[in-house]
PDB file of C-alpha atoms in Angstrom:
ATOM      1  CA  UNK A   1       0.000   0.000   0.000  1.00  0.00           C
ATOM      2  CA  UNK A   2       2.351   2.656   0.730  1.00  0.00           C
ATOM      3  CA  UNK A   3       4.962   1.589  -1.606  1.00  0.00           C
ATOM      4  CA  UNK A   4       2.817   1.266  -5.080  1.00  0.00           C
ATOM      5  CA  UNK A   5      -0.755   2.628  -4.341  1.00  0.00           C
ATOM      6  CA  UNK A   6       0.527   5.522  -2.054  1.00  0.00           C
ATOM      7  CA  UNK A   7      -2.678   4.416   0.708  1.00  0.00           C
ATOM      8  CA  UNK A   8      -3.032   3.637   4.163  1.00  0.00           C
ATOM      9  CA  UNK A   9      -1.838   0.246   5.240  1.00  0.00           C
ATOM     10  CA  UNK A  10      -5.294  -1.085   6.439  1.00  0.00           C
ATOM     11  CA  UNK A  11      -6.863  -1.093   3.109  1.00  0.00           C
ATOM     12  CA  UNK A  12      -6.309  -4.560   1.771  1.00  0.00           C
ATOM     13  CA  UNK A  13      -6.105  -5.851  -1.831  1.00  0.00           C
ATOM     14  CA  UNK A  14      -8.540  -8.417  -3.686  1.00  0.00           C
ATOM     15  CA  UNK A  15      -7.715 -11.695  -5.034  1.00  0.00           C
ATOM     16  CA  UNK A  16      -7.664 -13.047  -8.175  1.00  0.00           C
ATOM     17  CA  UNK A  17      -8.020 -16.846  -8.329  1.00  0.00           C
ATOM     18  CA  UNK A  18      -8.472 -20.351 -10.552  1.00  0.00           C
ATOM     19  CA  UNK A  19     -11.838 -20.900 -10.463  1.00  0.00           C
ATOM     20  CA  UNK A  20     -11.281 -24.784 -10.021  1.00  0.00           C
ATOM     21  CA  UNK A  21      -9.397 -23.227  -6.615  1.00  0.00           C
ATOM     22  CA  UNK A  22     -11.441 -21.400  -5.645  1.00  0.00           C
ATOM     23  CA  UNK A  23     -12.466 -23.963  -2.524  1.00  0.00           C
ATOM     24  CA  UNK A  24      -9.110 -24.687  -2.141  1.00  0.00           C
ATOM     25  CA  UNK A  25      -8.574 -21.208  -0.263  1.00  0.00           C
ATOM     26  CA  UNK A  26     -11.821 -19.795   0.704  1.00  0.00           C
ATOM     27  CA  UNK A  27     -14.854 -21.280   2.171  1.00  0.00           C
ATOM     28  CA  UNK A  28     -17.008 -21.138  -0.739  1.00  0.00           C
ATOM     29  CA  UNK A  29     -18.369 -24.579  -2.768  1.00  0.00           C
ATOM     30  CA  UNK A  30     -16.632 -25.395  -5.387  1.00  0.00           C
ATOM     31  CA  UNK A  31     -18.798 -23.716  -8.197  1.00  0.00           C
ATOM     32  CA  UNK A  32     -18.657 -19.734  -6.450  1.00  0.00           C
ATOM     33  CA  UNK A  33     -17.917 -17.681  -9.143  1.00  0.00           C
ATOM     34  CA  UNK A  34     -17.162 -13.890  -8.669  1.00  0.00           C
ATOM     35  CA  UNK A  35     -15.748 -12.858 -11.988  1.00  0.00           C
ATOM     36  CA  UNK A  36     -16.237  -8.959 -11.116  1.00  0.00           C
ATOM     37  CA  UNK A  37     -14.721  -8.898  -7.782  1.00  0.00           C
ATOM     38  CA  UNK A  38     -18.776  -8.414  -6.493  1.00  0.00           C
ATOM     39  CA  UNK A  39     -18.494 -10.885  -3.407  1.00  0.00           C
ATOM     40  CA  UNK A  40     -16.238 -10.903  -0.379  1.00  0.00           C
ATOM     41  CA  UNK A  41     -15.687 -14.557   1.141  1.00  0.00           C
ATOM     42  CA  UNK A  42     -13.896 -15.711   4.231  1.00  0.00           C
ATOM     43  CA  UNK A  43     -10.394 -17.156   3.631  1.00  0.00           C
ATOM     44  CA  UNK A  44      -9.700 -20.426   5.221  1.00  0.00           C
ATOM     45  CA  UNK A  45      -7.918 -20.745   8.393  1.00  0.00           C
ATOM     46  CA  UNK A  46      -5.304 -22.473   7.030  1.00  0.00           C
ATOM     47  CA  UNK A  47      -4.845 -19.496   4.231  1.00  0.00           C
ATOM     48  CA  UNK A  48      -4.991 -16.436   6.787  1.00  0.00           C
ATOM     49  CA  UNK A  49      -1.225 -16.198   6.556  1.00  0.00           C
ATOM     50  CA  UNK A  50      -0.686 -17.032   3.067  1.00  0.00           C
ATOM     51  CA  UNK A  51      -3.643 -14.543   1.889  1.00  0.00           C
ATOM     52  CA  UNK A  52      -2.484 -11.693   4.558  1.00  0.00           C
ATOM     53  CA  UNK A  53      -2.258  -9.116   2.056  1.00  0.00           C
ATOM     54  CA  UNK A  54      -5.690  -9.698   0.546  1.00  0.00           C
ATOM     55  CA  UNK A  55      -7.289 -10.297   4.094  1.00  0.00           C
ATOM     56  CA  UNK A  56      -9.618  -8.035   5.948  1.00  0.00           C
ATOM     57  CA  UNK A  57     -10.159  -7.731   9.559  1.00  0.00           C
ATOM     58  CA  UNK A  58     -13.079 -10.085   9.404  1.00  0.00           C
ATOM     59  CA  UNK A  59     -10.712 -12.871   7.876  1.00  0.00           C
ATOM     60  CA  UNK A  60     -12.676 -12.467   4.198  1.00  0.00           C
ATOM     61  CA  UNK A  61     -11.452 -11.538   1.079  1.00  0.00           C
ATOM     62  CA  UNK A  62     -12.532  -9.557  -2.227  1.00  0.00           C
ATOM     63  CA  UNK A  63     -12.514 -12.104  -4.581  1.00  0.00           C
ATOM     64  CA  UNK A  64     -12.347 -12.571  -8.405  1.00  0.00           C
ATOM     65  CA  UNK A  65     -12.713 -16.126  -9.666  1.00  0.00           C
ATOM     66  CA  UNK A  66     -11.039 -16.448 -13.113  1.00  0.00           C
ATOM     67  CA  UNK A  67     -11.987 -19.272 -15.583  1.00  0.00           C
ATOM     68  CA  UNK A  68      -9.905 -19.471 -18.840  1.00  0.00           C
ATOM     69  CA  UNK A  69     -12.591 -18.974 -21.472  1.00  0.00           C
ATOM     70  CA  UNK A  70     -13.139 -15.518 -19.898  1.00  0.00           C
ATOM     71  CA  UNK A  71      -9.416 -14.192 -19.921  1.00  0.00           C
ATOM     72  CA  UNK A  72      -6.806 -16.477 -21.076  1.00  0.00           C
ATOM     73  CA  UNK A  73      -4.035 -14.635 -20.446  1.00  0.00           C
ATOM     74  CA  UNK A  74      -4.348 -13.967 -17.396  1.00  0.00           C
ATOM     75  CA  UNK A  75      -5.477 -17.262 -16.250  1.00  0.00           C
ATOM     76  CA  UNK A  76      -2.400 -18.620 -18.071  1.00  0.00           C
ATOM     77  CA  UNK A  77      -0.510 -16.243 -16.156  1.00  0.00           C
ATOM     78  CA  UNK A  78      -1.916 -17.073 -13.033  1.00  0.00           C
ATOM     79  CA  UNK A  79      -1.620 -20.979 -13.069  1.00  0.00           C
ATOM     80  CA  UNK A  80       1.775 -20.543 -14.410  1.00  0.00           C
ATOM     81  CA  UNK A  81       2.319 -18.327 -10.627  1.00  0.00           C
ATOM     82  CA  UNK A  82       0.760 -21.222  -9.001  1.00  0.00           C
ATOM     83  CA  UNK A  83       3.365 -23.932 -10.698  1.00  0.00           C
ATOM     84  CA  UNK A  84       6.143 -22.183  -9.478  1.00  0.00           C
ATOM     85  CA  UNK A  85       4.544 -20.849  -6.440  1.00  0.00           C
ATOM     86  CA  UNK A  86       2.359 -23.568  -5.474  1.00  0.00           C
ATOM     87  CA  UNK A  87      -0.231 -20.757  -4.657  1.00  0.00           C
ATOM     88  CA  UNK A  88      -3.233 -20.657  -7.442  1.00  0.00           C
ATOM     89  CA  UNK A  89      -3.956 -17.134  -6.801  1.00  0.00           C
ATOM     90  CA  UNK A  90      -2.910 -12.772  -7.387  1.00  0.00           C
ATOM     91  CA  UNK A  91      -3.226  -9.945  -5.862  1.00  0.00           C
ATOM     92  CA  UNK A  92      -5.327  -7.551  -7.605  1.00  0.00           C
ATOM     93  CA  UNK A  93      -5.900  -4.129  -7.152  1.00  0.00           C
ATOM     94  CA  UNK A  94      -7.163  -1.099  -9.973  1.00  0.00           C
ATOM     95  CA  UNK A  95      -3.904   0.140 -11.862  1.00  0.00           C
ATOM     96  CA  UNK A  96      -4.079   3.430 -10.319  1.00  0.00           C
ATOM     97  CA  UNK A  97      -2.009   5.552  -7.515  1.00  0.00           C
ATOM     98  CA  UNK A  98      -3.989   7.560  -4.856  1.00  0.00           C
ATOM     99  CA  UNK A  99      -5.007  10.897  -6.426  1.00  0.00           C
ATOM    100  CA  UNK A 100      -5.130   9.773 -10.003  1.00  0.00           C
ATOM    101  CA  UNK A 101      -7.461   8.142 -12.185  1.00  0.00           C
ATOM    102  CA  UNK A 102      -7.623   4.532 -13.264  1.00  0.00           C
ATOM    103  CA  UNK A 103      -5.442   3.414 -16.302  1.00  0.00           C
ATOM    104  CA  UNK A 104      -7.641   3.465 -19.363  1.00  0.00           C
ATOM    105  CA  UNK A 105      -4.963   3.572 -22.593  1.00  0.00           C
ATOM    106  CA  UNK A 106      -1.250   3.330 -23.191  1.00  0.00           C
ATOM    107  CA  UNK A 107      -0.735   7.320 -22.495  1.00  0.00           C
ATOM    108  CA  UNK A 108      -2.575   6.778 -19.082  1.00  0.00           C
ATOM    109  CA  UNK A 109      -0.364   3.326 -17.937  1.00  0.00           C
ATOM    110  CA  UNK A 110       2.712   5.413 -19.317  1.00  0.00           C
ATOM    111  CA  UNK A 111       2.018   7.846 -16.803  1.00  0.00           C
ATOM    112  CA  UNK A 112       1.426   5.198 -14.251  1.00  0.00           C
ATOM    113  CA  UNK A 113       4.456   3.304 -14.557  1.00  0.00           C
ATOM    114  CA  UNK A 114       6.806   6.575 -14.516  1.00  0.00           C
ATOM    115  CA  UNK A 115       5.057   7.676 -11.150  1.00  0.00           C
ATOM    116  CA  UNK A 116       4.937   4.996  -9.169  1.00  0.00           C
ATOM    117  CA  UNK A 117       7.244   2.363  -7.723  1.00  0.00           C
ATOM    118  CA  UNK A 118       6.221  -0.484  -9.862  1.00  0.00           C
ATOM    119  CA  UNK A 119       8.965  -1.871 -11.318  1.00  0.00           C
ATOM    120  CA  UNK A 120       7.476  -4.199 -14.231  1.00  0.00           C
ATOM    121  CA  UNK A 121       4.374  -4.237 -15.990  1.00  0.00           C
ATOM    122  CA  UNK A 122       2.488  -6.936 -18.022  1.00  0.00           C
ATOM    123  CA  UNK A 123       0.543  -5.763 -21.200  1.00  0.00           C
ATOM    124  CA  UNK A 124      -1.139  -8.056 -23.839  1.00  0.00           C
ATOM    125  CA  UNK A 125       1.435 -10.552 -24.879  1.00  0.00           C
ATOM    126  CA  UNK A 126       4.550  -7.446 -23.504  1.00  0.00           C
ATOM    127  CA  UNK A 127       6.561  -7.203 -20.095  1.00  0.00           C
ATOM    128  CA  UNK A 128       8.148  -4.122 -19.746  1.00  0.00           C
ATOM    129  CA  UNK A 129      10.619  -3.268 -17.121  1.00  0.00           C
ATOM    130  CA  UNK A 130      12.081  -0.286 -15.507  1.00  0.00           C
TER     131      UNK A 130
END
């Protein structure tokens, strides 16, 4: 939070997960689907620790199931995370720093990435690097 967004550190981020892991993490059934971030689910016990960055105070999460015929690039991307990682899951937050809008176009993520402490960014089929 203070680092990238520039925001107190009590507002966490929200989670972007498989949607066949979904269960695996939070105690949902196996078919919850949240594609828009709309729902906020409590994080298994087991997962406080491992999701501490996307947890609230009440132990739940903001949570964005991904399935790959929605977005298959970042679904790739994410599984791909979760081979190395073992974790099936992002963080995800709005690609914005406090005070500014959210990034629309190429001028506006430009603007973004020269402001803010991020040092790489994924676009399409690019990574770009500071």
């Amino acid at each position: 939070n203070s680092r990238i967004k520039f925001r107190e550190s009590f507002r966490p981020y929200a989670c972007s997960v498989l949607q066949d892991k979904v269960s695996l993490y939070f105690q949902v059934q196996d078919s919850f689907q949240s594609p828009y971030m709309s729902f906020t689910v409590p994080i298994k016990s087991s997962y406080l620790e491992t999701f501490k960055e996307v947890c609230h105070i009440d132990h739940t999460s903001r949570l964005q199931t991904v399935m790959r015929e929605q977005n298959t690039n970042y679904y790739d991307l994410i599984k791909e995370v979760g081979n190395i990682s073992g974790i099936y899951a992002l963080l995800n937050t709005s690609l914005n720093i406090m005070g500014q809008p959210i990034v629309e176009d190429l001028n506006d993520l430009k603007l973004f990435f020269d402001k803010s402490n991020v040092d790489a960014i994924a676009v399409g089929d690019f990574y770009i690097e500071k």
